[in-house]
mmCIF file of C-alpha atoms in Angstrom:
data_model
loop_
_atom_site.group_PDB
_atom_site.id
_atom_site.type_symbol
_atom_site.label_atom_id
_atom_site.label_comp_id
_atom_site.label_asym_id
_atom_site.label_seq_id
_atom_site.Cartn_x
_atom_site.Cartn_y
_atom_site.Cartn_z
ATOM 1 C CA MET B 1 0.024 45.764 20.199
ATOM 2 C CA LEU B 2 1.221 42.156 19.878
ATOM 3 C CA MET B 3 5.100 42.596 18.378
ATOM 4 C CA ARG B 4 6.156 45.769 17.513
ATOM 5 C CA ARG B 5 9.644 47.482 16.498
ATOM 6 C CA ILE B 6 12.647 46.419 13.948
ATOM 7 C CA GLU B 7 15.991 48.231 15.306
ATOM 8 C CA GLY B 8 18.540 47.513 13.593
ATOM 9 C CA PHE B 9 17.031 44.317 11.171
ATOM 10 C CA LEU B 10 17.603 45.889 7.889
ATOM 11 C CA THR B 11 20.883 47.574 8.518
ATOM 12 C CA LYS B 12 23.495 46.534 5.518
ATOM 13 C CA ARG B 13 25.232 44.124 8.332
ATOM 14 C CA ALA B 14 22.156 42.891 9.997
ATOM 15 C CA TYR B 15 23.936 41.944 13.072
ATOM 16 C CA LEU B 16 20.752 43.428 15.055
ATOM 17 C CA TRP B 17 18.029 41.042 15.308
ATOM 18 C CA ILE B 18 14.659 42.707 15.589
ATOM 19 C CA SER B 19 11.595 42.061 17.416
ATOM 20 C CA LEU B 20 8.934 41.205 15.716
ATOM 21 C CA ILE B 21 7.681 42.651 12.140
ATOM 22 C CA ILE B 22 8.644 45.272 10.183
ATOM 23 C CA ILE B 23 7.617 48.760 11.738
ATOM 24 C CA CYS B 24 9.918 50.747 13.007
ATOM 25 C CA VAL B 25 11.577 54.436 11.952
ATOM 26 C CA GLY B 26 12.109 54.987 9.235
ATOM 27 C CA MET B 27 10.350 52.358 7.224
ATOM 28 C CA VAL B 28 7.631 53.127 4.655
ATOM 29 C CA LEU B 29 5.395 51.112 3.916
ATOM 30 C CA CYS B 30 4.979 50.997 -0.039
ATOM 31 C CA GLY B 31 1.305 48.999 -0.463
ATOM 32 C CA PHE B 32 0.179 45.693 -1.301
ATOM 33 C CA ASP B 33 2.322 43.218 -3.545
ATOM 34 C CA PHE B 34 0.059 41.152 -4.940
ATOM 35 C CA PHE B 35 2.121 39.318 -8.324
ATOM 36 C CA ASN B 36 -1.650 38.440 -9.306
ATOM 37 C CA ASN B 37 -2.022 36.865 -6.327
ATOM 38 C CA LYS B 38 1.233 34.114 -6.734
ATOM 39 C CA VAL B 39 3.043 33.596 -3.393
ATOM 40 C CA ILE B 40 6.745 32.747 -2.163
ATOM 41 C CA MET B 41 5.152 29.917 0.090
ATOM 42 C CA ASP B 42 3.982 28.178 -3.013
ATOM 43 C CA THR B 43 3.128 24.613 -1.813
ATOM 44 C CA GLU B 44 2.530 23.665 -5.301
ATOM 45 C CA GLU B 45 5.392 24.495 -7.398
ATOM 46 C CA ARG B 46 7.801 24.063 -4.531
ATOM 47 C CA ARG B 47 6.789 19.829 -2.891
ATOM 48 C CA ILE B 48 8.110 18.476 -0.357
ATOM 49 C CA TYR B 49 8.143 14.652 -0.814
ATOM 50 C CA GLN B 50 7.944 12.324 1.843
ATOM 51 C CA VAL B 51 10.590 8.930 0.895
ATOM 52 C CA SER B 52 8.593 5.547 1.203
ATOM 53 C CA ASP B 53 8.593 3.120 -1.115
ATOM 54 C CA PRO B 54 5.697 1.348 -2.489
ATOM 55 C CA GLY B 55 5.455 -1.533 0.052
ATOM 56 C CA ALA B 56 5.066 1.045 2.837
ATOM 57 C CA LEU B 57 3.025 2.909 1.293
ATOM 58 C CA GLY B 58 0.545 1.023 0.563
ATOM 59 C CA ASP B 59 0.340 -0.454 3.583
ATOM 60 C CA ALA B 60 -0.077 2.887 5.139
ATOM 61 C CA PHE B 61 -2.784 3.673 2.684
ATOM 62 C CA GLU B 62 -4.831 0.635 3.780
ATOM 63 C CA LYS B 63 -4.829 1.851 7.550
ATOM 64 C CA ASN B 64 -5.687 5.535 6.892
ATOM 65 C CA LYS B 65 -6.808 6.114 3.001
ATOM 66 C CA ASP B 66 -8.091 10.308 3.492
ATOM 67 C CA ARG B 67 -5.052 10.639 4.887
ATOM 68 C CA TYR B 68 -1.819 9.894 2.473
ATOM 69 C CA ASN B 69 -4.604 10.211 -0.428
ATOM 70 C CA GLY B 70 -2.674 13.147 -3.053
ATOM 71 C CA ASN B 71 -0.164 13.163 -1.439
ATOM 72 C CA CYS B 72 4.007 13.623 -2.449
ATOM 73 C CA PHE B 73 6.004 11.148 -1.576
ATOM 74 C CA LEU B 74 9.453 10.336 -2.987
ATOM 75 C CA LEU B 75 8.939 6.043 -4.118
ATOM 76 C CA TYR B 76 12.273 4.359 -4.507
ATOM 77 C CA GLY B 77 11.759 0.712 -6.262
ATOM 78 C CA ASN B 78 11.793 -1.446 -9.104
ATOM 79 C CA VAL B 79 10.867 -0.801 -13.312
ATOM 80 C CA VAL B 80 8.425 -3.868 -13.818
ATOM 81 C CA ASN B 81 5.650 -4.045 -16.436
ATOM 82 C CA LYS B 82 6.868 -1.160 -18.258
ATOM 83 C CA LYS B 83 4.555 0.483 -21.020
ATOM 84 C CA SER B 84 5.238 1.013 -24.916
ATOM 85 C CA SER B 85 3.694 3.751 -24.991
ATOM 86 C CA TYR B 86 6.822 5.087 -22.498
ATOM 87 C CA LYS B 87 3.687 6.824 -20.372
ATOM 88 C CA GLU B 88 3.417 3.916 -17.237
ATOM 89 C CA PHE B 89 5.360 1.661 -15.561
ATOM 90 C CA ASP B 90 4.747 0.047 -11.953
ATOM 91 C CA LEU B 91 7.463 0.507 -9.267
ATOM 92 C CA GLU B 92 8.039 -2.536 -6.877
ATOM 93 C CA THR B 93 9.246 -2.483 -3.733
ATOM 94 C CA ASP B 94 13.238 -2.995 -3.270
ATOM 95 C CA GLY B 95 13.103 -7.162 -3.229
ATOM 96 C CA GLY B 96 9.760 -7.283 -4.081
ATOM 97 C CA GLY B 97 6.734 -7.862 -3.087
ATOM 98 C CA LYS B 98 4.044 -4.436 -4.141
ATOM 99 C CA SER B 99 4.145 -2.302 -6.603
ATOM 100 C CA ILE B 100 2.407 1.026 -7.488
ATOM 101 C CA THR B 101 2.021 2.271 -11.140
ATOM 102 C CA CYS B 102 3.373 5.153 -11.644
ATOM 103 C CA SER B 103 2.175 7.406 -15.133
ATOM 104 C CA ILE B 104 3.033 10.446 -16.456
ATOM 105 C CA THR B 105 1.064 13.970 -17.209
ATOM 106 C CA ASP B 106 3.791 15.608 -18.915
ATOM 107 C CA LYS B 107 4.865 15.215 -21.995
ATOM 108 C CA GLN B 108 8.549 15.869 -21.111
ATOM 109 C CA GLN B 109 8.694 12.223 -18.994
ATOM 110 C CA THR B 110 8.122 10.385 -22.072
ATOM 111 C CA GLU B 111 12.198 9.991 -22.921
ATOM 112 C CA ASN B 112 13.236 9.472 -20.117
ATOM 113 C CA ILE B 113 10.882 6.234 -18.469
ATOM 114 C CA ARG B 114 12.113 5.089 -22.768
ATOM 115 C CA ASN B 115 15.209 4.862 -21.564
ATOM 116 C CA LEU B 116 13.606 2.956 -18.181
ATOM 117 C CA LYS B 117 15.022 -0.882 -17.999
ATOM 118 C CA GLU B 118 12.896 -3.305 -16.221
ATOM 119 C CA GLY B 119 14.736 -3.884 -13.655
ATOM 120 C CA ASP B 120 16.547 -0.531 -12.862
ATOM 121 C CA ARG B 121 15.827 0.478 -9.440
ATOM 122 C CA VAL B 122 14.336 3.747 -9.489
ATOM 123 C CA LYS B 123 13.313 7.745 -7.380
ATOM 124 C CA VAL B 124 10.085 8.298 -8.471
ATOM 125 C CA TYR B 125 8.633 11.625 -7.410
ATOM 126 C CA GLY B 126 4.925 12.405 -7.767
ATOM 127 C CA LYS B 127 1.975 12.509 -5.878
ATOM 128 C CA VAL B 128 -0.307 9.656 -5.072
ATOM 129 C CA SER B 129 -4.020 8.623 -5.550
ATOM 130 C CA TYR B 130 -6.432 6.059 -5.275
ATOM 131 C CA GLY B 131 -7.604 5.030 -8.402
ATOM 132 C CA LEU B 132 -10.944 3.378 -8.688
ATOM 133 C CA THR B 133 -9.941 -0.012 -9.200
ATOM 134 C CA GLY B 134 -8.708 0.298 -5.958
ATOM 135 C CA ARG B 135 -4.662 0.857 -7.212
ATOM 136 C CA LEU B 136 -2.812 3.273 -6.030
ATOM 137 C CA ASN B 137 -1.058 5.206 -8.623
ATOM 138 C CA VAL B 138 1.336 8.243 -9.026
ATOM 139 C CA LYS B 139 1.412 11.074 -10.981
ATOM 140 C CA ILE B 140 5.445 11.340 -12.259
ATOM 141 C CA ASP B 141 6.677 14.747 -11.647
ATOM 142 C CA LYS B 142 10.499 13.168 -11.821
ATOM 143 C CA VAL B 143 12.063 10.236 -12.194
ATOM 144 C CA GLU B 144 15.634 9.504 -11.919
ATOM 145 C CA ASN B 145 18.037 6.642 -11.148
ATOM 146 C CA ALA B 146 18.231 5.645 -7.626
ATOM 147 C CA GLY B 147 21.217 3.216 -7.960
ATOM 148 C CA ASP B 148 22.171 1.431 -4.259
ATOM 149 C CA GLU B 149 20.641 4.602 -2.652
ATOM 150 C CA ALA B 150 18.860 3.224 0.483
ATOM 151 C CA VAL B 151 15.335 4.107 1.252
ATOM 152 C CA SER B 152 15.205 6.760 4.899
ATOM 153 C CA TYR B 153 11.793 6.807 6.421
ATOM 154 C CA ASP B 154 11.018 9.711 8.617
ATOM 155 C CA THR B 155 12.606 11.645 5.901
ATOM 156 C CA TYR B 156 11.156 14.689 3.581
ATOM 157 C CA THR B 157 12.944 16.129 -0.007
ATOM 158 C CA LEU B 158 12.518 18.658 -2.885
ATOM 159 C CA ILE B 159 13.007 17.435 -5.766
ATOM 160 C CA GLY B 160 17.184 17.506 -5.832
ATOM 161 C CA GLY B 161 16.909 18.419 -2.137
ATOM 162 C CA GLN B 162 19.185 18.143 0.742
ATOM 163 C CA PRO B 163 16.734 14.990 2.523
ATOM 164 C CA VAL B 164 16.192 15.765 5.662
ATOM 165 C CA ARG B 165 15.392 13.445 8.732
ATOM 166 C CA LYS B 166 11.805 14.986 10.509
ATOM 167 C CA SER B 167 13.182 12.416 13.500
ATOM 168 C CA GLY B 168 16.541 15.024 13.457
ATOM 169 C CA MET B 169 14.420 18.124 14.332
ATOM 170 C CA ALA B 170 14.265 20.725 16.628
ATOM 171 C CA GLU B 171 10.119 20.358 17.885
ATOM 172 C CA LYS B 172 8.463 23.679 18.968
ATOM 173 C CA ARG B 173 4.806 23.658 20.607
ATOM 174 C CA PHE B 174 2.018 26.189 21.192
ATOM 175 C CA TYR B 175 -0.895 25.248 24.251
ATOM 176 C CA SER B 176 -3.966 26.698 24.796
ATOM 177 C CA LYS B 177 -4.888 29.487 27.314
ATOM 178 C CA ASN B 178 -8.529 27.122 27.842
ATOM 179 C CA LYS B 179 -7.931 25.385 30.897
ATOM 180 C CA ASP B 180 -6.890 22.024 29.474
ATOM 181 C CA ARG B 181 -3.946 23.994 28.300
ATOM 182 C CA SER B 182 -4.491 21.731 24.262
ATOM 183 C CA LEU B 183 -2.192 21.578 22.155
ATOM 184 C CA GLU B 184 -2.933 24.038 19.602
ATOM 185 C CA ALA B 185 0.073 23.589 17.268
ATOM 186 C CA ARG B 186 3.739 21.789 16.857
ATOM 187 C CA PHE B 187 6.134 22.682 14.338
ATOM 188 C CA TYR B 188 9.371 21.459 13.506
ATOM 189 C CA ILE B 189 13.368 23.368 12.378
ATOM 190 C CA PRO B 190 16.266 22.337 11.200
ATOM 191 C CA SER B 191 18.284 21.712 14.781
ATOM 192 C CA GLU B 192 20.792 24.501 12.759
ATOM 193 C CA TRP B 193 18.325 27.236 13.292
ATOM 194 C CA LYS B 194 18.166 27.078 17.215
ATOM 195 C CA ALA B 195 21.232 29.490 17.450
ATOM 196 C CA VAL B 196 19.783 31.740 15.865
ATOM 197 C CA GLU B 197 16.501 30.947 17.474
ATOM 198 C CA HIS B 198 14.350 34.134 19.648
ATOM 199 C CA ASP B 199 11.635 33.748 21.721
ATOM 200 C CA VAL B 200 9.094 36.391 21.379
ATOM 201 C CA VAL B 201 7.678 36.349 24.508
ATOM 202 C CA GLU B 202 10.861 35.890 26.740
ATOM 203 C CA GLU B 203 13.060 38.198 25.255
ATOM 204 C CA LYS B 204 9.954 40.750 25.204
ATOM 205 C CA LEU B 205 9.774 41.081 22.021
ATOM 206 C CA GLY B 206 5.995 41.276 21.533
ATOM 207 C CA SER B 207 2.722 39.873 23.319
ATOM 208 C CA MET B 208 2.094 37.010 20.618
ATOM 209 C CA GLU B 209 3.431 33.999 21.682
ATOM 210 C CA GLY B 210 5.892 33.016 18.973
ATOM 211 C CA TYR B 211 9.478 32.476 17.864
ATOM 212 C CA GLN B 212 11.775 34.432 15.358
ATOM 213 C CA TYR B 213 14.448 32.247 13.539
ATOM 214 C CA CYS B 214 17.717 35.240 12.511
ATOM 215 C CA LEU B 215 17.867 33.075 8.824
ATOM 216 C CA ASN B 216 20.789 35.677 6.992
ATOM 217 C CA ASN B 217 22.549 35.026 10.108
ATOM 218 C CA LEU B 218 23.287 30.843 9.612
ATOM 219 C CA GLY B 219 26.236 29.919 7.708
ATOM 220 C CA LYS B 220 28.015 32.998 6.174
ATOM 221 C CA ARG B 221 25.767 35.631 7.078
ATOM 222 C CA GLU B 222 24.247 37.187 4.222
ATOM 223 C CA ALA B 223 24.010 40.781 3.518
ATOM 224 C CA TYR B 224 19.858 41.226 3.701
ATOM 225 C CA ALA B 225 17.841 40.013 6.795
ATOM 226 C CA GLU B 226 15.542 37.348 6.212
ATOM 227 C CA SER B 227 13.739 36.275 9.104
ATOM 228 C CA LEU B 228 10.734 33.228 9.294
ATOM 229 C CA PHE B 229 8.534 34.349 12.200
ATOM 230 C CA ILE B 230 5.944 31.098 13.393
ATOM 231 C CA SER B 231 3.036 32.235 16.646
ATOM 232 C CA TYR B 232 0.208 31.641 18.042
ATOM 233 C CA TYR B 233 -3.247 33.747 18.572
ATOM 234 C CA ASP B 234 -5.821 32.536 21.156
ATOM 235 C CA LYS B 235 -8.892 33.861 20.852
ATOM 236 C CA SER B 236 -9.416 34.381 24.312
ATOM 237 C CA ASP B 237 -7.503 37.324 23.582
ATOM 238 C CA VAL B 238 -11.190 38.436 22.576
ATOM 239 C CA ASP B 239 -14.598 39.277 23.629
ATOM 240 C CA ILE B 240 -16.631 36.510 23.952
ATOM 241 C CA ASN B 241 -18.942 37.593 21.296
ATOM 242 C CA ASP B 242 -16.447 38.571 18.244
ATOM 243 C CA ARG B 243 -14.154 35.165 18.807
ATOM 244 C CA ASP B 244 -16.258 33.368 15.596
ATOM 245 C CA LYS B 245 -15.355 36.621 13.460
ATOM 246 C CA ASP B 246 -11.766 35.094 11.681
ATOM 247 C CA LYS B 247 -11.387 36.915 8.588
ATOM 248 C CA LEU B 248 -11.762 40.137 11.581
ATOM 249 C CA ILE B 249 -9.350 38.860 13.775
ATOM 250 C CA GLU B 250 -6.750 38.121 10.865
ATOM 251 C CA GLU B 251 -7.050 41.571 10.098
ATOM 252 C CA ALA B 252 -6.806 42.231 13.607
ATOM 253 C CA ILE B 253 -3.382 40.925 13.694
ATOM 254 C CA ILE B 254 -2.182 41.701 10.322
ATOM 255 C CA ARG B 255 -3.120 45.599 10.838
ATOM 256 C CA ASP B 256 -1.554 44.628 14.795
ATOM 257 C CA ILE B 257 2.046 43.812 13.316
ATOM 258 C CA LEU B 258 1.860 45.860 10.110
ATOM 259 C CA TYR B 259 -0.099 49.088 11.103
ATOM 260 C CA PRO B 260 0.549 49.309 14.792
ATOM 261 C CA LYS B 261 0.324 53.306 14.373
ATOM 262 C CA ASP B 262 -2.929 53.082 12.746
ATOM 263 C CA GLU B 263 -5.711 51.355 14.634
ATOM 264 C CA ASN B 264 -7.869 52.486 11.747
ATOM 265 C CA LYS B 265 -5.957 51.068 8.602
ATOM 266 C CA VAL B 266 -8.550 49.022 5.983
ATOM 267 C CA ILE B 267 -7.190 45.710 5.597
ATOM 268 C CA THR B 268 -7.482 45.561 1.372
ATOM 269 C CA GLY B 269 -6.640 42.543 -0.395
ATOM 270 C CA PHE B 270 -7.167 39.675 2.501
ATOM 271 C CA PRO B 271 -7.467 36.138 1.808
ATOM 272 C CA LEU B 272 -4.679 36.890 -0.388
ATOM 273 C CA LYS B 273 -5.045 33.253 -1.226
ATOM 274 C CA SER B 274 -6.849 30.390 0.443
ATOM 275 C CA ILE B 275 -5.952 26.890 -0.594
ATOM 276 C CA LYS B 276 -5.928 23.395 0.456
ATOM 277 C CA THR B 277 -2.663 21.895 0.367
ATOM 278 C CA TYR B 278 -2.391 19.065 -0.339
ATOM 279 C CA TYR B 279 -1.073 17.473 2.801
ATOM 280 C CA GLY B 280 -4.317 18.490 4.507
ATOM 281 C CA ALA B 281 -4.243 21.757 5.524
ATOM 282 C CA LYS B 282 -5.158 24.843 5.311
ATOM 283 C CA TYR B 283 -4.066 27.838 4.494
ATOM 284 C CA LYS B 284 -4.818 32.125 3.758
ATOM 285 C CA TYR B 285 -1.996 34.331 2.971
ATOM 286 C CA TYR B 286 -1.693 37.937 3.015
ATOM 287 C CA ARG B 287 1.482 39.689 1.486
ATOM 288 C CA SER B 288 2.929 43.335 1.488
ATOM 289 C CA SER B 289 5.902 44.912 0.756
ATOM 290 C CA TYR B 290 8.035 48.389 2.211
ATOM 291 C CA LYS B 291 10.930 49.948 1.587
ATOM 292 C CA THR B 292 14.030 51.135 4.305
ATOM 293 C CA ALA B 293 14.934 54.785 4.351
ATOM 294 C CA THR B 294 17.016 53.562 1.961
ATOM 295 C CA GLY B 295 15.395 52.604 -0.772
ATOM 296 C CA GLU B 296 15.645 48.930 -0.223
ATOM 297 C CA LYS B 297 12.585 47.117 -1.058
ATOM 298 C CA TYR B 298 11.760 43.848 1.238
ATOM 299 C CA SER B 299 8.798 41.761 1.316
ATOM 300 C CA VAL B 300 5.906 40.412 4.074
ATOM 301 C CA GLU B 301 4.430 36.798 3.499
ATOM 302 C CA MET B 302 2.036 35.549 5.627
ATOM 303 C CA ILE B 303 -0.571 32.394 6.411
ATOM 304 C CA PHE B 304 -2.680 32.246 9.038
ATOM 305 C CA GLN B 305 -3.963 28.754 9.907
ATOM 306 C CA GLU B 306 -6.912 28.361 12.435
ATOM 307 C CA THR B 307 -6.425 26.071 15.175
ATOM 308 C CA GLU B 308 -9.046 24.502 17.682
ATOM 309 C CA ASN B 309 -8.709 27.833 19.456
ATOM 310 C CA GLY B 310 -7.046 30.485 17.664
ATOM 311 C CA PHE B 311 -4.382 31.036 14.912
ATOM 312 C CA ALA B 312 -0.821 29.541 13.476
ATOM 313 C CA VAL B 313 0.224 32.355 12.100
ATOM 314 C CA VAL B 314 3.699 32.242 9.573
ATOM 315 C CA THR B 315 4.841 34.693 8.652
ATOM 316 C CA TYR B 316 8.260 35.203 6.255
ATOM 317 C CA VAL B 317 10.433 38.497 5.871
ATOM 318 C CA TYR B 318 12.729 38.977 2.935
ATOM 319 C CA LYS B 319 14.329 40.899 0.659
ATOM 320 C CA HIS B 320 16.638 36.823 -1.213
ATOM 321 C CA GLU B 321 14.445 33.539 -0.180
ATOM 322 C CA ASN B 322 18.056 32.097 0.571
ATOM 323 C CA HIS B 323 16.962 29.780 2.888
ATOM 324 C CA ILE B 324 12.915 28.806 1.248
ATOM 325 C CA ASP B 325 13.284 25.690 0.966
ATOM 326 C CA ASP B 326 13.964 25.248 4.823
ATOM 327 C CA VAL B 327 10.794 27.161 5.798
ATOM 328 C CA MET B 328 8.480 25.116 2.519
ATOM 329 C CA LEU B 329 9.299 21.861 4.629
ATOM 330 C CA VAL B 330 8.743 24.016 7.859
ATOM 331 C CA LEU B 331 5.685 24.603 6.249
ATOM 332 C CA ARG B 332 4.604 21.309 5.291
ATOM 333 C CA LEU B 333 5.474 19.641 8.542
ATOM 334 C CA MET B 334 4.035 22.224 10.791
ATOM 335 C CA GLU B 335 1.050 20.602 12.899
ATOM 336 C CA ALA B 336 -2.360 22.528 13.583
ATOM 337 C CA GLY B 337 -5.906 21.780 13.866
#
């Protein structure tokens, strides 16, 4: 089995941590919960914005247009060339220089732009694209007064969220099992997560390489369990003739995690959703829900991302998604391929 056991996982106090994921004595799976193909780890509903300004962003685009086209940024700058329609203005780098055109797609933003004055320092959340004219454009998600806030590069945030510097996060890596031990994936976690981290293999919690983060044990400790698992599965564990059968391998991983006692279990509804994110990563989703012996309902959501020699697998187990913002940040910064 790839991962097993969960004794103590769903106790009210949730002080005992678990192995990897959700099968134990007393648990009853209650089927798949597809929610009309909605997912909690939704990269569009919970966009992560990289902090920058028009000058730095323009320089980045000149070096690698494809990497940044369609990506989400929080840009600082000064309002210039505001249009009388209140649907567009240019954002100029502090002190002058390069600018970027900012426009609305949501009419509710019109009033926000109407109240802006030439020279106002603002911060603009939005998706950046390279227009046919060769000029950068931002489709505004939100615009706010920036005051004297400093521009902190290497920083990421949700709208209204707490900015986090990538350089202040802890880096973790997965390597392939091939001879050259190539880097398959890397991810970054908030530094405080180290206190609730468990190595699946070293602590003999399962056989698939990965880490468990008991998020409910952060800070004041929540009453209900909430965990994020980040794992790597190497295709070298599969027969050489089956290594190109990605969907069957992924279904086997799901079966091994959720139904370790039923090798013949038919996995339906996978992938629930397949997307290419605004930052370029390709995800396949799976969802399930279950009840404990005491009737408490929990949800499980999984994301598969292909790497050169296997899969990065992110699994979120929750009753209340108290730490979903941090989960989305970790997901956004993961590098796999």
